[in-house]
Amino acid sequence: MKAAPSQNAVTGQSLADRLFETLRGEIVEGRIAAGSKVSEPELARRFEASRGSLREALMRLESLGLLERRVNVGARVVDLTERGLLELYDVREALEGMACRLAASQRTDADLAELRRMLEHHEQQEELRAGTAYFQPEGDFDFHFRIVQASGNDLLIDTLCNRLYYRVRMYRYQLGMASPRAQRAFREHSHIIEAIEAGDGDLAELLMRRHIRASRQNIENKLR
Amino acid sequence: MKAAPSQNAVTGQSLADRLFETLRGEIVEGRIAAGSKVSEPELARRFEASRGSLREALMRLESLGLLERRVNVGARVVDLTERGLLELYDVREALEGMACRLAASQRTDADLAELRRMLEHHEQQEELRAGTAYFQPEGDFDFHFRIVQASGNDLLIDTLCNRLYYRVRMYRYQLGMASPRAQRAFREHSHIIEAIEAGDGDLAELLMRRHIRASRQNIENKLR
DNA sequence: CAATTCAGGATTGTCGACAATCCTGTGGCC
DNA sequence: GGCCACAGGATTGTCGACAATCCTGAATTG
């Protein structure tokens, strides 16, 4: 009989991994305020972990772009700026446009079925709250997430899903961008998937870029 | 008089920073072979540093995509695959195309002067070795680097220059892609800069995407 | 002889302590 | 009153050691 295994062996991830995920959630949801300074000893006490493991988590958060660290000074949560948000939209437009193009040329039956199923699910939820101006952020998120997965490009998937999307969610949570574009966005999603089904990469990319650019324009107008 | 300051204060970077940069160079240039396992104690002895500082460097290399780490197993240098190289091209096509579009709309006199100066410099070097099939990798690199800088989008700049380009250089060094596209690439560069000067974002993006796609096609043909 | 078990060695994950550096506020000086 | 120097406290960077985990290969068994 082996000794009681640590949490490490059970979950297949290290303590630093768990700290990283926990802190990532708190930063994204704003429980740790944007722009605020984070103290290593304070967090180490709070999570009852050593500073070493915590530093590892902080370093990963830095590589995610959620934290900024300066030598001998410490780490701060990035602050949410209008410029940063618009920059995010431009990069997403480029990458998700490419994801659509690739998804259209490399599509599999499984991907298409998944996309169709998701769209029907969203349609259902959409009808339930028809008329409300509230936009389902998770539904929109699902859509973009699945499209990127269907691109089959691991580098693209990693860049968007493991890096940029956390920043996207951070802006969504904290600037609370409820969008009145619900119905229009849904139709746009539908058209994008149709283009992917048809294997029309050019059109799929064009529609996705328009979709994201419209969302960006919407935000830009609201901020002024 | 203060005590002798550590290297830290002199260069404004930590020991882990220097280890990171050194190791990054060795991986990019292949002195640490692609696909090989890296041992923390071994490198710690070699650089006469503690394992802690070295682990920090390794973690940054992981976030650069040059290393893959698995819990309780260790780190390996990523291996160079045809698929990975082609994925890189697709992502670059999307991002650098957008960089061109942004550079065309946000161009400054300083950026334009810099681009022009660089182009003339390349032209000079080009004539010196006219006829040779050898393609100046650094010149091409300069070009793409400067264009991205001129985009003014910090997220885009960071993603390309501080992440993807190290992988690009790793493939260039180790798969030694001397390209016979020298003259054609130079003309393409020239046309892209003209479009940026004219403020034509659509054209600038189109030309850059074609430029990168042609390079990708060239590599794809050579590999088969 | 092949497959399996299980110890030994090596490596990674985690921790606490020390030294170097930075920020703060207090005192002195012009 | 304003500016500068400077000490105190706190924080970060670095290090070595211990514990948990994984890989290797030899012994065992069918």
Coordinates of C-alpha atoms (C1' of nucleotides) in Angstrom, one line a residue:
Chain A
M1 CA 0.0 0.0 0.0
K2 CA 1.3 3.4 -1.0
A3 CA 1.3 6.4 1.3
A4 CA -1.6 8.8 0.9
P5 CA -0.9 10.6 -2.4
S6 CA -0.8 14.3 -2.5
Q7 CA -3.3 16.3 -4.4
N8 CA -0.7 16.5 -7.1
A9 CA -1.0 12.9 -8.1
V10 CA -4.8 12.9 -7.9
T11 CA -5.5 15.8 -10.2
G12 CA -2.5 15.5 -12.3
Q13 CA -1.5 19.1 -11.7
S14 CA 0.8 20.8 -9.4
L15 CA 0.0 23.2 -6.5
A16 CA 1.3 26.0 -8.7
D17 CA -1.2 25.0 -11.4
R18 CA -4.1 25.2 -9.0
L19 CA -3.0 28.6 -7.6
F20 CA -2.6 29.8 -11.2
E21 CA -6.2 28.8 -12.1
T22 CA -7.7 30.2 -9.0
L23 CA -5.9 33.5 -9.3
R24 CA -6.7 33.6 -13.0
G25 CA -10.4 33.4 -12.2
E26 CA -10.2 36.1 -9.5
I27 CA -8.5 38.5 -11.8
V28 CA -10.8 37.8 -14.7
E29 CA -13.9 38.3 -12.6
G30 CA -12.4 41.4 -10.9
R31 CA -12.3 40.0 -7.4
I32 CA -8.7 41.1 -7.6
A33 CA -9.1 44.6 -8.9
A34 CA -7.6 45.6 -12.2
G35 CA -4.6 47.8 -11.8
S36 CA -4.0 46.7 -8.2
K37 CA -0.7 45.6 -6.9
V38 CA -0.4 41.9 -5.8
S39 CA 1.8 41.0 -2.9
E40 CA 3.5 37.6 -2.9
P41 CA 3.7 37.2 0.9
E42 CA 0.0 38.2 1.3
L43 CA -1.2 35.7 -1.3
A44 CA 1.1 33.0 0.1
R45 CA -0.5 33.4 3.5
R46 CA -4.0 33.5 2.1
F47 CA -3.6 30.2 0.2
E48 CA -1.3 28.7 2.8
A49 CA 1.3 28.0 0.1
S50 CA 5.0 28.9 -0.1
R51 CA 6.1 31.9 -2.0
G52 CA 7.9 29.7 -4.5
S53 CA 4.8 28.0 -5.8
L54 CA 3.0 31.3 -5.8
R55 CA 5.7 33.0 -7.8
E56 CA 5.3 30.3 -10.4
A57 CA 1.6 31.0 -10.6
L58 CA 2.2 34.7 -10.9
M59 CA 4.7 34.2 -13.7
R60 CA 2.2 32.2 -15.7
L61 CA -0.4 34.9 -15.2
E62 CA 2.2 37.3 -16.5
S63 CA 2.7 35.2 -19.6
L64 CA -1.1 35.3 -20.0
G65 CA -1.0 39.1 -20.1
L66 CA -3.1 39.4 -17.0
L67 CA -0.2 40.6 -14.8
E68 CA 2.7 42.9 -15.3
R69 CA 5.9 42.3 -13.3
R70 CA 8.8 44.6 -12.9
V71 CA 12.1 43.5 -11.4
N72 CA 12.5 44.3 -7.7
V73 CA 9.1 46.0 -7.7
G74 CA 6.5 43.4 -8.0
A75 CA 3.4 42.5 -9.9
R76 CA 0.3 44.5 -10.8
V77 CA -2.9 43.4 -12.4
V78 CA -3.1 44.9 -15.9
D79 CA -5.6 47.8 -16.0
L80 CA -8.4 47.8 -18.5
T81 CA -8.2 50.5 -21.0
E82 CA -10.2 51.5 -24.0
R83 CA -7.1 51.2 -26.1
G84 CA -6.4 47.7 -24.8
L85 CA -9.9 46.5 -25.6
L86 CA -9.8 47.9 -29.1
E87 CA -6.4 46.3 -29.7
L88 CA -7.9 43.0 -28.6
Y89 CA -10.6 43.3 -31.2
D90 CA -8.2 43.9 -34.0
V91 CA -6.1 40.9 -33.1
R92 CA -9.2 38.7 -32.8
E93 CA -10.5 39.9 -36.1
A94 CA -7.3 38.7 -37.8
L95 CA -7.0 35.4 -35.9
E96 CA -10.6 34.4 -35.8
G97 CA -10.9 35.3 -39.5
M98 CA -8.1 32.9 -40.2
A99 CA -9.7 30.3 -38.0
C100 CA -12.9 30.5 -40.0
R101 CA -11.0 30.1 -43.3
L102 CA -9.2 27.1 -41.9
A103 CA -12.3 25.6 -40.4
A104 CA -14.0 25.9 -43.8
S105 CA -11.2 24.0 -45.6
Q106 CA -10.5 21.4 -42.9
R107 CA -14.0 20.9 -41.6
T108 CA -14.9 17.4 -40.3
D109 CA -18.4 16.0 -39.9
A110 CA -17.9 16.0 -36.1
D111 CA -17.1 19.7 -36.1
L112 CA -20.0 20.5 -38.3
A113 CA -22.4 18.5 -36.1
E114 CA -21.1 20.2 -33.0
L115 CA -21.5 23.7 -34.5
R116 CA -25.0 22.9 -35.7
R117 CA -26.0 21.6 -32.3
M118 CA -24.6 24.6 -30.5
L119 CA -26.4 26.9 -32.8
E120 CA -29.7 25.3 -32.2
H121 CA -29.1 25.4 -28.5
H122 CA -28.4 29.1 -28.7
E123 CA -31.5 29.6 -30.8
Q124 CA -33.6 28.0 -28.1
Q125 CA -32.2 30.2 -25.4
E126 CA -32.6 33.2 -27.7
E127 CA -36.3 32.7 -28.0
L128 CA -36.8 32.2 -24.3
R129 CA -35.7 35.7 -23.6
A130 CA -36.8 37.4 -26.9
G131 CA -37.2 41.1 -26.5
T132 CA -34.7 41.5 -23.7
A133 CA -31.7 43.4 -24.7
Y134 CA -29.5 41.2 -22.7
F135 CA -26.9 39.4 -24.7
Q136 CA -25.8 35.9 -23.7
P137 CA -22.1 36.3 -23.2
E138 CA -21.5 32.6 -22.7
G139 CA -23.3 31.7 -25.9
D140 CA -21.3 34.1 -27.9
F141 CA -18.2 32.8 -26.2
D142 CA -19.0 29.2 -27.0
F143 CA -19.5 30.1 -30.6
H144 CA -16.1 31.7 -31.1
F145 CA -14.4 29.0 -29.0
R146 CA -15.8 26.2 -31.1
I147 CA -14.9 27.8 -34.4
V148 CA -11.4 28.2 -33.3
Q149 CA -11.2 24.6 -32.2
A150 CA -12.5 23.6 -35.6
S151 CA -9.6 25.4 -37.3
G152 CA -7.3 22.5 -36.5
N153 CA -4.3 24.9 -36.1
D154 CA -2.8 24.2 -32.7
L155 CA -0.9 27.4 -32.6
L156 CA -3.9 29.4 -33.4
I157 CA -6.0 27.5 -30.9
D158 CA -3.4 28.1 -28.2
T159 CA -3.0 31.7 -28.9
L160 CA -6.7 32.5 -28.8
C161 CA -8.1 30.0 -26.3
N162 CA -5.2 29.9 -23.8
R163 CA -4.1 33.5 -24.0
L164 CA -6.4 36.1 -25.6
Y165 CA -9.7 34.8 -24.4
Y166 CA -8.9 35.3 -20.8
R167 CA -8.4 38.9 -21.5
V168 CA -11.6 39.0 -23.5
R169 CA -13.5 37.6 -20.5
M170 CA -11.8 40.0 -18.2
Y171 CA -13.1 43.0 -20.2
R172 CA -16.6 41.4 -20.5
Y173 CA -16.9 40.7 -16.8
Q174 CA -15.6 44.0 -15.6
L175 CA -16.8 46.5 -18.2
G176 CA -20.0 44.5 -18.3
M177 CA -20.6 44.7 -22.0
A178 CA -24.2 43.7 -22.3
S179 CA -24.8 44.0 -26.0
P180 CA -28.0 44.9 -27.8
R181 CA -26.7 43.0 -30.8
A182 CA -28.2 39.7 -29.7
Q183 CA -30.5 38.9 -32.6
R184 CA -28.1 40.4 -35.2
A185 CA -25.2 38.5 -33.7
F186 CA -27.1 35.3 -33.8
R187 CA -27.9 35.7 -37.4
E188 CA -24.3 36.4 -38.1
H189 CA -23.2 33.3 -36.3
S190 CA -25.6 31.3 -38.4
H191 CA -24.3 32.7 -41.7
I192 CA -20.7 32.0 -40.6
I193 CA -21.5 28.4 -39.9
E194 CA -23.3 28.1 -43.3
A195 CA -20.2 29.4 -45.0
I196 CA -18.0 26.9 -43.2
E197 CA -20.4 24.1 -44.1
A198 CA -20.2 25.1 -47.7
G199 CA -16.4 25.0 -47.5
D200 CA -16.2 28.6 -48.6
G201 CA -13.2 29.8 -46.7
D202 CA -13.1 33.3 -48.3
L203 CA -16.7 34.0 -47.3
A204 CA -16.4 32.5 -43.8
E205 CA -13.4 34.7 -43.1
L206 CA -15.1 37.7 -44.5
L207 CA -18.2 37.2 -42.4
M208 CA -16.3 36.5 -39.2
R209 CA -14.2 39.7 -39.7
R210 CA -17.3 41.7 -40.3
H211 CA -18.9 40.2 -37.2
I212 CA -16.0 41.1 -35.0
R213 CA -15.6 44.5 -36.5
A214 CA -19.3 45.3 -35.9
S215 CA -18.9 44.3 -32.3
R216 CA -15.9 46.5 -32.0
Q217 CA -17.7 49.4 -33.6
N218 CA -20.6 48.9 -31.2
I219 CA -18.2 49.1 -28.3
E220 CA -16.4 52.1 -29.7
N221 CA -19.7 54.0 -30.1
K222 CA -20.8 53.1 -26.6
L223 CA -17.6 54.3 -25.1
R224 CA -17.9 57.8 -26.6
Chain B
M1 CA 29.8 54.3 -0.9
K2 CA 27.5 51.5 -1.6
A3 CA 28.4 47.9 -1.6
A4 CA 29.3 46.4 -4.9
P5 CA 26.0 46.2 -6.7
S6 CA 25.0 42.9 -8.2
Q7 CA 24.6 42.4 -11.9
N8 CA 21.0 42.8 -11.2
A9 CA 21.1 46.5 -10.6
V10 CA 23.6 47.2 -13.4
T11 CA 21.6 45.7 -16.2
G12 CA 18.2 46.2 -14.8
Q13 CA 17.3 42.5 -15.2
S14 CA 17.4 39.5 -12.9
L15 CA 19.6 36.5 -13.1
A16 CA 16.5 34.5 -14.3
D17 CA 16.2 37.1 -17.1
R18 CA 19.7 36.5 -18.3
L19 CA 19.4 32.7 -18.1
F20 CA 16.2 33.0 -20.1
E21 CA 17.8 35.0 -22.8
T22 CA 20.9 32.8 -23.0
L23 CA 18.8 29.6 -23.2
R24 CA 16.5 31.1 -25.7
G25 CA 19.4 31.8 -28.0
E26 CA 20.8 28.3 -27.6
I27 CA 17.4 26.7 -28.3
V28 CA 16.8 29.0 -31.3
E29 CA 20.2 28.3 -32.8
G30 CA 19.9 24.6 -32.1
R31 CA 22.8 24.3 -29.7
I32 CA 20.3 22.7 -27.5
A33 CA 18.8 20.2 -29.9
A34 CA 15.1 20.3 -30.8
G35 CA 13.2 17.6 -29.1
S36 CA 15.8 16.9 -26.5
K37 CA 15.1 16.8 -22.8
V38 CA 16.6 19.5 -20.6
S39 CA 17.6 18.8 -17.0
E40 CA 17.3 21.4 -14.3
P41 CA 20.2 20.2 -12.2
E42 CA 22.5 19.9 -15.2
L43 CA 21.8 23.4 -16.5
A44 CA 22.0 24.8 -12.9
R45 CA 25.5 23.4 -12.6
R46 CA 26.5 24.6 -16.0
F47 CA 25.4 28.2 -15.3
E48 CA 26.4 28.1 -11.7
A49 CA 22.9 29.2 -10.7
S50 CA 20.4 27.8 -8.3
R51 CA 17.6 25.6 -9.6
G52 CA 15.0 28.2 -8.6
S53 CA 16.3 30.8 -11.0
L54 CA 16.7 28.3 -13.7
R55 CA 13.1 27.0 -13.2
E56 CA 11.9 30.6 -13.7
A57 CA 13.8 30.8 -17.0
L58 CA 12.5 27.4 -18.1
M59 CA 8.9 28.6 -17.4
R60 CA 9.3 31.6 -19.5
L61 CA 10.7 29.5 -22.3
E62 CA 7.6 27.4 -22.0
S63 CA 5.4 30.4 -22.3
L64 CA 7.3 31.3 -25.5
G65 CA 6.4 27.9 -26.9
L66 CA 10.0 26.8 -27.1
L67 CA 9.7 24.3 -24.3
E68 CA 7.1 21.8 -23.2
R69 CA 6.9 20.9 -19.6
R70 CA 5.0 18.1 -18.0
V71 CA 4.3 17.8 -14.3
N72 CA 6.8 15.5 -12.5
V73 CA 8.5 14.7 -15.8
G74 CA 10.4 17.7 -16.9
A75 CA 10.9 19.9 -19.9
R76 CA 11.7 19.1 -23.5
V77 CA 12.6 21.4 -26.3
V78 CA 9.7 21.4 -28.8
D79 CA 10.5 19.5 -31.9
L80 CA 10.3 21.1 -35.3
T81 CA 7.6 19.6 -37.5
E82 CA 6.4 20.4 -40.9
R83 CA 2.9 20.9 -39.5
G84 CA 4.2 23.3 -36.9
L85 CA 6.0 25.3 -39.5
L86 CA 2.9 25.6 -41.7
E87 CA 0.7 26.5 -38.7
L88 CA 3.2 29.3 -38.0
Y89 CA 2.8 30.6 -41.5
D90 CA -1.0 30.7 -41.3
V91 CA -0.9 32.6 -38.0
R92 CA 1.6 35.0 -39.4
E93 CA -0.4 35.6 -42.5
A94 CA -3.4 36.7 -40.3
L95 CA -1.5 38.8 -37.9
E96 CA 1.0 40.5 -40.2
G97 CA -1.7 41.2 -42.6
M98 CA -3.5 43.0 -39.9
A99 CA -0.3 44.7 -38.9
C100 CA 0.0 46.1 -42.5
R101 CA -3.6 47.3 -42.4
L102 CA -3.0 49.1 -39.1
A103 CA 0.4 50.5 -40.2
A104 CA -1.3 52.0 -43.3
S105 CA -3.9 53.8 -41.3
Q106 CA -1.8 54.9 -38.4
R107 CA 1.5 55.5 -40.2
T108 CA 3.7 58.3 -38.9
D109 CA 6.4 60.1 -40.8
A110 CA 9.0 58.5 -38.6
D111 CA 7.8 55.0 -39.4
L112 CA 7.7 55.8 -43.1
A113 CA 11.2 57.2 -43.1
E114 CA 12.5 54.2 -41.1
L115 CA 10.8 51.8 -43.6
R116 CA 12.2 53.6 -46.6
R117 CA 15.7 53.7 -45.1
M118 CA 15.6 50.0 -44.4
L119 CA 14.4 49.2 -47.9
E120 CA 17.3 51.1 -49.5
H121 CA 19.7 49.3 -47.2
H122 CA 18.4 46.0 -48.3
E123 CA 18.5 47.0 -51.9
Q124 CA 22.2 47.9 -51.5
Q125 CA 23.0 44.5 -50.0
E126 CA 20.9 42.8 -52.6
E127 CA 22.9 44.3 -55.5
L128 CA 26.1 43.2 -53.8
R129 CA 25.3 39.6 -54.1
A130 CA 23.1 39.7 -57.2
G131 CA 22.8 36.3 -58.8
T132 CA 23.5 34.3 -55.7
A133 CA 20.6 32.3 -54.7
Y134 CA 21.3 33.1 -51.0
F135 CA 18.5 35.0 -49.3
Q136 CA 19.3 37.4 -46.5
P137 CA 17.3 36.1 -43.6
E138 CA 18.1 39.0 -41.4
G139 CA 16.9 41.5 -44.0
D140 CA 13.6 39.7 -44.4
F141 CA 13.4 39.5 -40.6
D142 CA 14.0 43.3 -40.2
F143 CA 11.3 44.0 -42.7
H144 CA 8.6 42.1 -41.0
F145 CA 9.7 43.3 -37.6
R146 CA 9.5 46.9 -38.6
I147 CA 6.1 46.6 -40.2
V148 CA 4.7 45.1 -37.0
Q149 CA 6.2 47.8 -34.9
A150 CA 4.6 50.4 -37.1
S151 CA 1.2 48.9 -36.5
G152 CA 1.0 50.7 -33.1
N153 CA -1.0 47.8 -31.6
D154 CA 0.9 46.7 -28.5
L155 CA -0.9 43.4 -28.3
L156 CA -0.1 42.5 -31.9
I157 CA 3.5 43.6 -31.4
D158 CA 3.9 41.5 -28.3
T159 CA 2.3 38.5 -29.8
L160 CA 4.5 38.5 -32.9
C161 CA 7.8 40.0 -31.8
N162 CA 7.9 38.5 -28.3
R163 CA 6.4 35.1 -29.0
L164 CA 6.0 33.9 -32.5
Y165 CA 9.2 35.3 -34.0
Y166 CA 11.4 33.2 -31.8
R167 CA 9.8 30.1 -33.2
V168 CA 10.2 31.5 -36.7
R169 CA 13.9 32.0 -36.2
M170 CA 14.2 28.6 -34.7
Y171 CA 12.8 27.0 -37.9
R172 CA 15.0 29.3 -40.0
Y173 CA 18.2 28.4 -38.2
Q174 CA 17.7 24.7 -37.9
L175 CA 15.8 23.9 -41.1
G176 CA 18.1 26.3 -42.8
M177 CA 15.6 27.8 -45.2
A178 CA 17.7 29.6 -47.7
S179 CA 15.2 30.9 -50.1
P180 CA 15.6 31.5 -53.8
R181 CA 12.9 34.1 -53.6
A182 CA 15.3 36.9 -52.9
Q183 CA 14.6 39.3 -55.8
R184 CA 10.9 38.5 -55.8
A185 CA 10.7 39.0 -52.0
F186 CA 12.4 42.3 -52.3
R187 CA 10.0 43.6 -54.9
E188 CA 7.1 42.4 -52.7
H189 CA 8.5 44.2 -49.7
S190 CA 8.8 47.3 -51.8
H191 CA 5.2 47.2 -53.0
I192 CA 3.9 46.6 -49.4
I193 CA 5.7 49.7 -48.2
E194 CA 4.3 51.7 -51.1
A195 CA 0.8 50.7 -50.1
I196 CA 1.4 51.7 -46.5
E197 CA 2.8 55.0 -47.7
A198 CA -0.4 55.5 -49.7
G199 CA -2.5 54.8 -46.7
D200 CA -4.2 51.9 -48.5
G201 CA -4.8 49.5 -45.7
D202 CA -6.8 47.0 -47.9
L203 CA -4.0 46.7 -50.4
A204 CA -1.2 46.6 -47.8
E205 CA -2.9 43.7 -46.0
L206 CA -3.6 41.9 -49.3
L207 CA 0.0 42.2 -50.4
M208 CA 1.4 41.1 -47.1
R209 CA -0.8 38.1 -47.0
R210 CA 0.2 37.1 -50.5
H211 CA 3.8 37.6 -49.6
I212 CA 3.6 35.3 -46.6
R213 CA 1.4 32.8 -48.5
A214 CA 3.9 32.6 -51.3
S215 CA 6.7 32.0 -48.8
R216 CA 4.6 29.2 -47.2
Q217 CA 3.9 27.7 -50.6
N218 CA 7.6 27.8 -51.4
I219 CA 8.4 25.9 -48.2
E220 CA 5.6 23.4 -48.8
N221 CA 6.9 22.6 -52.2
K222 CA 10.4 22.1 -51.0
L223 CA 9.4 19.8 -48.3
R224 CA 7.7 17.4 -50.6
Chain C
dC1 C1' 11.5 -16.5 -23.2
dA2 C1' 8.1 -12.7 -22.4
dA3 C1' 5.6 -10.1 -19.3
dT4 C1' 5.3 -8.2 -14.7
dT5 C1' 6.8 -6.5 -10.2
dC6 C1' 9.4 -3.9 -7.6
dA7 C1' 13.3 -1.6 -5.6
dG8 C1' 17.1 2.0 -6.7
dG9 C1' 18.5 6.3 -8.5
dA10 C1' 17.5 10.5 -10.4
dT11 C1' 14.5 14.4 -11.2
dT12 C1' 10.9 17.5 -10.1
dG13 C1' 7.8 20.0 -6.7
dT14 C1' 7.7 22.5 -2.5
dC15 C1' 9.4 24.9 1.3
dG16 C1' 11.7 28.3 4.5
dA17 C1' 15.7 31.5 5.1
dC18 C1' 19.0 35.0 3.7
dA19 C1' 20.6 38.9 1.0
dA20 C1' 19.7 42.7 -2.3
dT21 C1' 16.6 46.1 -3.7
dC22 C1' 12.8 49.3 -3.6
dC23 C1' 9.2 52.4 -1.4
dT24 C1' 8.0 55.5 2.6
dG25 C1' 8.2 58.9 5.7
dT26 C1' 11.1 61.5 8.7
dG27 C1' 14.6 64.8 9.5
dG28 C1' 17.8 68.3 8.1
dC29 C1' 19.3 72.0 5.1
dC30 C1' 18.9 75.9 1.9
Chain D
dG1 C1' 8.1 76.4 2.7
dG2 C1' 10.3 73.4 -0.4
dC3 C1' 13.9 70.2 -1.7
dC4 C1' 17.2 66.6 -0.7
dA5 C1' 19.4 62.9 2.0
dC6 C1' 18.7 59.0 4.6
dA7 C1' 17.4 55.4 7.6
dG8 C1' 13.5 51.9 8.5
dG9 C1' 10.4 48.6 7.0
dA10 C1' 8.6 45.7 3.6
dT11 C1' 9.1 43.2 -0.7
dT12 C1' 11.4 40.8 -4.2
dG13 C1' 15.4 37.8 -5.9
dT14 C1' 18.2 33.9 -4.9
dC15 C1' 19.6 29.8 -2.7
dG16 C1' 20.0 25.1 -0.6
dA17 C1' 17.5 21.2 1.4
dC18 C1' 13.7 17.9 1.9
dA19 C1' 9.8 15.2 0.2
dA20 C1' 7.0 13.3 -3.6
dT21 C1' 7.0 11.4 -8.0
dC22 C1' 8.8 9.3 -12.1
dC23 C1' 12.0 6.4 -15.1
dT24 C1' 15.2 2.4 -15.4
dG25 C1' 16.6 -2.0 -15.2
dA26 C1' 17.2 -6.2 -12.8
dA27 C1' 14.9 -10.1 -10.5
dT28 C1' 10.8 -13.1 -10.6
dT29 C1' 7.1 -15.9 -12.4
dG30 C1' 4.0 -17.9 -15.8

